[in-house]
Amino acid sequence: MRLLMLAPPGGGKGTQGIRIAEELGLDHISSGDLLRKAVAQDTPLGREVEGYMQRGRLAPDDLVTQAVRPVLEGTDDYVLDGFPRTLAQAEGVDFDHVIYLDVPEEEITRRLLGRGRADDTQDVIEARLRQYHAETLPLVERYNDVLMRVDGNRPPDQITADLLQRLKKS
Ligand code: AMP
């Protein structure tokens, strides 16, 4: 089963993606983790994407695609977390279900400020939210046929239980 976690930054896609993957025996593949690893290892790709990540900007489509596509080859059992994030990245990329965690903006800002990651300052958060609206939200339409909309503004355990129940029924 191929699943995509779609949510605003700080919307819980990492937390829920890891849990769902474990419960269903799928690989959890996070584009943010892959890119952070490339930065930490100081690879050519890491050097190219580092500035974008620090500023909370999406890295260029071709670079991210280069990092993620090889990991998807030869497997059809994964939860993808953070890719695709633009319509260009979504070209030819299909899923059985796209899980959309819907979380109000005030809650997102509160969570991100509390998370304390290096790329979670107020300015960076605003930039990320703007780009999320412009570039990533159109994916909700793109994947409308397979969209599973979930109220993401609930305790994490409740969301996980709800998701698992719906996925098992589908
Ligand atoms: P995340 O851990 O998903 O919040 O990703 C952290 C950062 O990595 C983002 O703010 C972007 O700079 C970059 N990134 C991760 N996935 C993508 C993607 N699909 N397209 C562009 N940039 C990405």
JSON list of N, CA, C and O in Angstrom, two decimals, residues 2-39:
[
{"chain": "A", "resi": 2, "resn": "ARG", "atom": "N", "xyz": [0.53, 2.20, -0.87]},
{"chain": "A", "resi": 2, "resn": "ARG", "atom": "CA", "xyz": [1.28, 3.46, -0.95]},
{"chain": "A", "resi": 2, "resn": "ARG", "atom": "C", "xyz": [0.45, 4.57, -0.32]},
{"chain": "A", "resi": 2, "resn": "ARG", "atom": "O", "xyz": [-0.64, 4.87, -0.80]},
{"chain": "A", "resi": 3, "resn": "LEU", "atom": "N", "xyz": [0.97, 5.16, 0.74]},
{"chain": "A", "resi": 3, "resn": "LEU", "atom": "CA", "xyz": [0.25, 6.23, 1.44]},
{"chain": "A", "resi": 3, "resn": "LEU", "atom": "C", "xyz": [1.06, 7.51, 1.41]},
{"chain": "A", "resi": 3, "resn": "LEU", "atom": "O", "xyz": [2.30, 7.48, 1.48]},
{"chain": "A", "resi": 4, "resn": "LEU", "atom": "N", "xyz": [0.37, 8.63, 1.33]},
{"chain": "A", "resi": 4, "resn": "LEU", "atom": "CA", "xyz": [1.02, 9.93, 1.48]},
{"chain": "A", "resi": 4, "resn": "LEU", "atom": "C", "xyz": [0.42, 10.64, 2.69]},
{"chain": "A", "resi": 4, "resn": "LEU", "atom": "O", "xyz": [-0.80, 10.67, 2.87]},
{"chain": "A", "resi": 5, "resn": "MET", "atom": "N", "xyz": [1.30, 11.20, 3.53]},
{"chain": "A", "resi": 5, "resn": "MET", "atom": "CA", "xyz": [0.86, 12.06, 4.62]},
{"chain": "A", "resi": 5, "resn": "MET", "atom": "C", "xyz": [0.94, 13.49, 4.14]},
{"chain": "A", "resi": 5, "resn": "MET", "atom": "O", "xyz": [2.02, 13.97, 3.78]},
{"chain": "A", "resi": 6, "resn": "LEU", "atom": "N", "xyz": [-0.19, 14.18, 4.14]},
{"chain": "A", "resi": 6, "resn": "LEU", "atom": "CA", "xyz": [-0.23, 15.57, 3.70]},
{"chain": "A", "resi": 6, "resn": "LEU", "atom": "C", "xyz": [-0.75, 16.40, 4.87]},
{"chain": "A", "resi": 6, "resn": "LEU", "atom": "O", "xyz": [-1.81, 16.08, 5.43]},
{"chain": "A", "resi": 7, "resn": "ALA", "atom": "N", "xyz": [0.00, 17.44, 5.26]},
{"chain": "A", "resi": 7, "resn": "ALA", "atom": "CA", "xyz": [-0.41, 18.26, 6.39]},
{"chain": "A", "resi": 7, "resn": "ALA", "atom": "C", "xyz": [0.42, 19.54, 6.38]},
{"chain": "A", "resi": 7, "resn": "ALA", "atom": "O", "xyz": [1.50, 19.56, 5.80]},
{"chain": "A", "resi": 8, "resn": "PRO", "atom": "N", "xyz": [-0.07, 20.58, 7.05]},
{"chain": "A", "resi": 8, "resn": "PRO", "atom": "CA", "xyz": [0.76, 21.78, 7.18]},
{"chain": "A", "resi": 8, "resn": "PRO", "atom": "C", "xyz": [2.01, 21.45, 7.99]},
{"chain": "A", "resi": 8, "resn": "PRO", "atom": "O", "xyz": [2.03, 20.45, 8.71]},
{"chain": "A", "resi": 9, "resn": "PRO", "atom": "N", "xyz": [3.05, 22.32, 7.91]},
{"chain": "A", "resi": 9, "resn": "PRO", "atom": "CA", "xyz": [4.23, 22.09, 8.75]},
{"chain": "A", "resi": 9, "resn": "PRO", "atom": "C", "xyz": [3.77, 22.01, 10.21]},
{"chain": "A", "resi": 9, "resn": "PRO", "atom": "O", "xyz": [2.94, 22.82, 10.64]},
{"chain": "A", "resi": 10, "resn": "GLY", "atom": "N", "xyz": [4.30, 21.04, 10.94]},
{"chain": "A", "resi": 10, "resn": "GLY", "atom": "CA", "xyz": [3.89, 20.89, 12.34]},
{"chain": "A", "resi": 10, "resn": "GLY", "atom": "C", "xyz": [2.51, 20.27, 12.50]},
{"chain": "A", "resi": 10, "resn": "GLY", "atom": "O", "xyz": [1.97, 20.22, 13.60]},
{"chain": "A", "resi": 11, "resn": "GLY", "atom": "N", "xyz": [1.95, 19.76, 11.43]},
{"chain": "A", "resi": 11, "resn": "GLY", "atom": "CA", "xyz": [0.59, 19.23, 11.46]},
{"chain": "A", "resi": 11, "resn": "GLY", "atom": "C", "xyz": [0.49, 17.81, 11.97]},
{"chain": "A", "resi": 11, "resn": "GLY", "atom": "O", "xyz": [-0.61, 17.27, 12.10]},
{"chain": "A", "resi": 12, "resn": "GLY", "atom": "N", "xyz": [1.63, 17.19, 12.24]},
{"chain": "A", "resi": 12, "resn": "GLY", "atom": "CA", "xyz": [1.62, 15.84, 12.81]},
{"chain": "A", "resi": 12, "resn": "GLY", "atom": "C", "xyz": [1.86, 14.74, 11.79]},
{"chain": "A", "resi": 12, "resn": "GLY", "atom": "O", "xyz": [1.69, 13.55, 12.09]},
{"chain": "A", "resi": 13, "resn": "LYS", "atom": "N", "xyz": [2.32, 15.09, 10.59]},
{"chain": "A", "resi": 13, "resn": "LYS", "atom": "CA", "xyz": [2.49, 14.04, 9.58]},
{"chain": "A", "resi": 13, "resn": "LYS", "atom": "C", "xyz": [3.63, 13.09, 9.95]},
{"chain": "A", "resi": 13, "resn": "LYS", "atom": "O", "xyz": [3.54, 11.90, 9.67]},
{"chain": "A", "resi": 14, "resn": "GLY", "atom": "N", "xyz": [4.67, 13.64, 10.60]},
{"chain": "A", "resi": 14, "resn": "GLY", "atom": "CA", "xyz": [5.78, 12.78, 11.03]},
{"chain": "A", "resi": 14, "resn": "GLY", "atom": "C", "xyz": [5.31, 11.78, 12.09]},
{"chain": "A", "resi": 14, "resn": "GLY", "atom": "O", "xyz": [5.46, 10.57, 11.93]},
{"chain": "A", "resi": 15, "resn": "THR", "atom": "N", "xyz": [4.71, 12.30, 13.14]},
{"chain": "A", "resi": 15, "resn": "THR", "atom": "CA", "xyz": [4.23, 11.45, 14.25]},
{"chain": "A", "resi": 15, "resn": "THR", "atom": "C", "xyz": [3.27, 10.39, 13.75]},
{"chain": "A", "resi": 15, "resn": "THR", "atom": "O", "xyz": [3.44, 9.19, 14.01]},
{"chain": "A", "resi": 16, "resn": "GLN", "atom": "N", "xyz": [2.25, 10.82, 13.02]},
{"chain": "A", "resi": 16, "resn": "GLN", "atom": "CA", "xyz": [1.23, 9.87, 12.57]},
{"chain": "A", "resi": 16, "resn": "GLN", "atom": "C", "xyz": [1.80, 8.92, 11.51]},
{"chain": "A", "resi": 16, "resn": "GLN", "atom": "O", "xyz": [1.49, 7.73, 11.50]},
{"chain": "A", "resi": 17, "resn": "GLY", "atom": "N", "xyz": [2.65, 9.44, 10.64]},
{"chain": "A", "resi": 17, "resn": "GLY", "atom": "CA", "xyz": [3.24, 8.61, 9.57]},
{"chain": "A", "resi": 17, "resn": "GLY", "atom": "C", "xyz": [4.04, 7.46, 10.14]},
{"chain": "A", "resi": 17, "resn": "GLY", "atom": "O", "xyz": [3.93, 6.32, 9.69]},
{"chain": "A", "resi": 18, "resn": "ILE", "atom": "N", "xyz": [4.83, 7.75, 11.17]},
{"chain": "A", "resi": 18, "resn": "ILE", "atom": "CA", "xyz": [5.66, 6.70, 11.80]},
{"chain": "A", "resi": 18, "resn": "ILE", "atom": "C", "xyz": [4.76, 5.63, 12.44]},
{"chain": "A", "resi": 18, "resn": "ILE", "atom": "O", "xyz": [4.97, 4.43, 12.27]},
{"chain": "A", "resi": 19, "resn": "ARG", "atom": "N", "xyz": [3.73, 6.08, 13.14]},
{"chain": "A", "resi": 19, "resn": "ARG", "atom": "CA", "xyz": [2.83, 5.12, 13.81]},
{"chain": "A", "resi": 19, "resn": "ARG", "atom": "C", "xyz": [2.08, 4.24, 12.81]},
{"chain": "A", "resi": 19, "resn": "ARG", "atom": "O", "xyz": [1.97, 3.02, 13.00]},
{"chain": "A", "resi": 20, "resn": "ILE", "atom": "N", "xyz": [1.55, 4.87, 11.76]},
{"chain": "A", "resi": 20, "resn": "ILE", "atom": "CA", "xyz": [0.78, 4.13, 10.76]},
{"chain": "A", "resi": 20, "resn": "ILE", "atom": "C", "xyz": [1.68, 3.11, 10.06]},
{"chain": "A", "resi": 20, "resn": "ILE", "atom": "O", "xyz": [1.30, 1.96, 9.85]},
{"chain": "A", "resi": 21, "resn": "ALA", "atom": "N", "xyz": [2.90, 3.56, 9.72]},
{"chain": "A", "resi": 21, "resn": "ALA", "atom": "CA", "xyz": [3.83, 2.66, 9.04]},
{"chain": "A", "resi": 21, "resn": "ALA", "atom": "C", "xyz": [4.11, 1.44, 9.90]},
{"chain": "A", "resi": 21, "resn": "ALA", "atom": "O", "xyz": [4.09, 0.30, 9.43]},
{"chain": "A", "resi": 22, "resn": "GLU", "atom": "N", "xyz": [4.36, 1.69, 11.19]},
{"chain": "A", "resi": 22, "resn": "GLU", "atom": "CA", "xyz": [4.67, 0.58, 12.09]},
{"chain": "A", "resi": 22, "resn": "GLU", "atom": "C", "xyz": [3.49, -0.38, 12.22]},
{"chain": "A", "resi": 22, "resn": "GLU", "atom": "O", "xyz": [3.64, -1.59, 12.13]},
{"chain": "A", "resi": 23, "resn": "GLU", "atom": "N", "xyz": [2.32, 0.17, 12.41]},
{"chain": "A", "resi": 23, "resn": "GLU", "atom": "CA", "xyz": [1.11, -0.66, 12.58]},
{"chain": "A", "resi": 23, "resn": "GLU", "atom": "C", "xyz": [0.81, -1.50, 11.35]},
{"chain": "A", "resi": 23, "resn": "GLU", "atom": "O", "xyz": [0.33, -2.62, 11.44]},
{"chain": "A", "resi": 24, "resn": "LEU", "atom": "N", "xyz": [1.04, -0.93, 10.16]},
{"chain": "A", "resi": 24, "resn": "LEU", "atom": "CA", "xyz": [0.67, -1.61, 8.93]},
{"chain": "A", "resi": 24, "resn": "LEU", "atom": "C", "xyz": [1.85, -2.32, 8.26]},
{"chain": "A", "resi": 24, "resn": "LEU", "atom": "O", "xyz": [1.70, -2.89, 7.18]},
{"chain": "A", "resi": 25, "resn": "GLY", "atom": "N", "xyz": [3.01, -2.24, 8.88]},
{"chain": "A", "resi": 25, "resn": "GLY", "atom": "CA", "xyz": [4.19, -2.91, 8.33]},
{"chain": "A", "resi": 25, "resn": "GLY", "atom": "C", "xyz": [4.69, -2.27, 7.03]},
{"chain": "A", "resi": 25, "resn": "GLY", "atom": "O", "xyz": [5.13, -2.96, 6.11]},
{"chain": "A", "resi": 26, "resn": "LEU", "atom": "N", "xyz": [4.63, -0.95, 6.97]},
{"chain": "A", "resi": 26, "resn": "LEU", "atom": "CA", "xyz": [5.10, -0.22, 5.79]},
{"chain": "A", "resi": 26, "resn": "LEU", "atom": "C", "xyz": [6.38, 0.54, 6.12]},
{"chain": "A", "resi": 26, "resn": "LEU", "atom": "O", "xyz": [6.66, 0.81, 7.30]},
{"chain": "A", "resi": 27, "resn": "ASP", "atom": "N", "xyz": [7.16, 0.90, 5.09]},
{"chain": "A", "resi": 27, "resn": "ASP", "atom": "CA", "xyz": [8.34, 1.75, 5.33]},
{"chain": "A", "resi": 27, "resn": "ASP", "atom": "C", "xyz": [7.88, 3.19, 5.53]},
{"chain": "A", "resi": 27, "resn": "ASP", "atom": "O", "xyz": [6.96, 3.64, 4.85]},
{"chain": "A", "resi": 28, "resn": "HIS", "atom": "N", "xyz": [8.52, 3.88, 6.46]},
{"chain": "A", "resi": 28, "resn": "HIS", "atom": "CA", "xyz": [8.26, 5.31, 6.64]},
{"chain": "A", "resi": 28, "resn": "HIS", "atom": "C", "xyz": [9.38, 6.07, 5.96]},
{"chain": "A", "resi": 28, "resn": "HIS", "atom": "O", "xyz": [10.54, 5.95, 6.33]},
{"chain": "A", "resi": 29, "resn": "ILE", "atom": "N", "xyz": [9.03, 6.84, 4.93]},
{"chain": "A", "resi": 29, "resn": "ILE", "atom": "CA", "xyz": [10.05, 7.58, 4.17]},
{"chain": "A", "resi": 29, "resn": "ILE", "atom": "C", "xyz": [9.76, 9.07, 4.28]},
{"chain": "A", "resi": 29, "resn": "ILE", "atom": "O", "xyz": [8.71, 9.54, 3.84]},
{"chain": "A", "resi": 30, "resn": "SER", "atom": "N", "xyz": [10.68, 9.81, 4.90]},
{"chain": "A", "resi": 30, "resn": "SER", "atom": "CA", "xyz": [10.48, 11.24, 5.11]},
{"chain": "A", "resi": 30, "resn": "SER", "atom": "C", "xyz": [11.49, 12.03, 4.29]},
{"chain": "A", "resi": 30, "resn": "SER", "atom": "O", "xyz": [12.70, 11.86, 4.43]},
{"chain": "A", "resi": 31, "resn": "SER", "atom": "N", "xyz": [10.99, 12.90, 3.41]},
{"chain": "A", "resi": 31, "resn": "SER", "atom": "CA", "xyz": [11.89, 13.71, 2.57]},
{"chain": "A", "resi": 31, "resn": "SER", "atom": "C", "xyz": [12.71, 14.65, 3.45]},
{"chain": "A", "resi": 31, "resn": "SER", "atom": "O", "xyz": [13.90, 14.85, 3.20]},
{"chain": "A", "resi": 32, "resn": "GLY", "atom": "N", "xyz": [12.09, 15.20, 4.52]},
{"chain": "A", "resi": 32, "resn": "GLY", "atom": "CA", "xyz": [12.83, 16.09, 5.42]},
{"chain": "A", "resi": 32, "resn": "GLY", "atom": "C", "xyz": [14.00, 15.35, 6.07]},
{"chain": "A", "resi": 32, "resn": "GLY", "atom": "O", "xyz": [15.12, 15.87, 6.14]},
{"chain": "A", "resi": 33, "resn": "ASP", "atom": "N", "xyz": [13.76, 14.11, 6.52]},
{"chain": "A", "resi": 33, "resn": "ASP", "atom": "CA", "xyz": [14.84, 13.31, 7.12]},
{"chain": "A", "resi": 33, "resn": "ASP", "atom": "C", "xyz": [15.95, 13.02, 6.10]},
{"chain": "A", "resi": 33, "resn": "ASP", "atom": "O", "xyz": [17.13, 13.12, 6.42]},
{"chain": "A", "resi": 34, "resn": "LEU", "atom": "N", "xyz": [15.55, 12.67, 4.86]},
{"chain": "A", "resi": 34, "resn": "LEU", "atom": "CA", "xyz": [16.54, 12.37, 3.83]},
{"chain": "A", "resi": 34, "resn": "LEU", "atom": "C", "xyz": [17.41, 13.60, 3.56]},
{"chain": "A", "resi": 34, "resn": "LEU", "atom": "O", "xyz": [18.65, 13.49, 3.45]},
{"chain": "A", "resi": 35, "resn": "LEU", "atom": "N", "xyz": [16.77, 14.77, 3.50]},
{"chain": "A", "resi": 35, "resn": "LEU", "atom": "CA", "xyz": [17.52, 16.00, 3.22]},
{"chain": "A", "resi": 35, "resn": "LEU", "atom": "C", "xyz": [18.39, 16.39, 4.41]},
{"chain": "A", "resi": 35, "resn": "LEU", "atom": "O", "xyz": [19.54, 16.80, 4.23]},
{"chain": "A", "resi": 36, "resn": "ARG", "atom": "N", "xyz": [17.84, 16.25, 5.64]},
{"chain": "A", "resi": 36, "resn": "ARG", "atom": "CA", "xyz": [18.66, 16.59, 6.83]},
{"chain": "A", "resi": 36, "resn": "ARG", "atom": "C", "xyz": [19.89, 15.68, 6.92]},
{"chain": "A", "resi": 36, "resn": "ARG", "atom": "O", "xyz": [20.97, 16.11, 7.29]},
{"chain": "A", "resi": 37, "resn": "LYS", "atom": "N", "xyz": [19.72, 14.42, 6.52]},
{"chain": "A", "resi": 37, "resn": "LYS", "atom": "CA", "xyz": [20.84, 13.49, 6.53]},
{"chain": "A", "resi": 37, "resn": "LYS", "atom": "C", "xyz": [21.90, 13.92, 5.50]},
{"chain": "A", "resi": 37, "resn": "LYS", "atom": "O", "xyz": [23.10, 13.89, 5.79]},
{"chain": "A", "resi": 38, "resn": "ALA", "atom": "N", "xyz": [21.43, 14.34, 4.32]},
{"chain": "A", "resi": 38, "resn": "ALA", "atom": "CA", "xyz": [22.37, 14.80, 3.29]},
{"chain": "A", "resi": 38, "resn": "ALA", "atom": "C", "xyz": [23.14, 16.03, 3.77]},
{"chain": "A", "resi": 38, "resn": "ALA", "atom": "O", "xyz": [24.35, 16.16, 3.52]},
{"chain": "A", "resi": 39, "resn": "VAL", "atom": "N", "xyz": [22.46, 16.92, 4.50]},
{"chain": "A", "resi": 39, "resn": "VAL", "atom": "CA", "xyz": [23.13, 18.11, 5.04]},
{"chain": "A", "resi": 39, "resn": "VAL", "atom": "C", "xyz": [24.17, 17.69, 6.09]},
{"chain": "A", "resi": 39, "resn": "VAL", "atom": "O", "xyz": [25.31, 18.13, 6.07]}
]
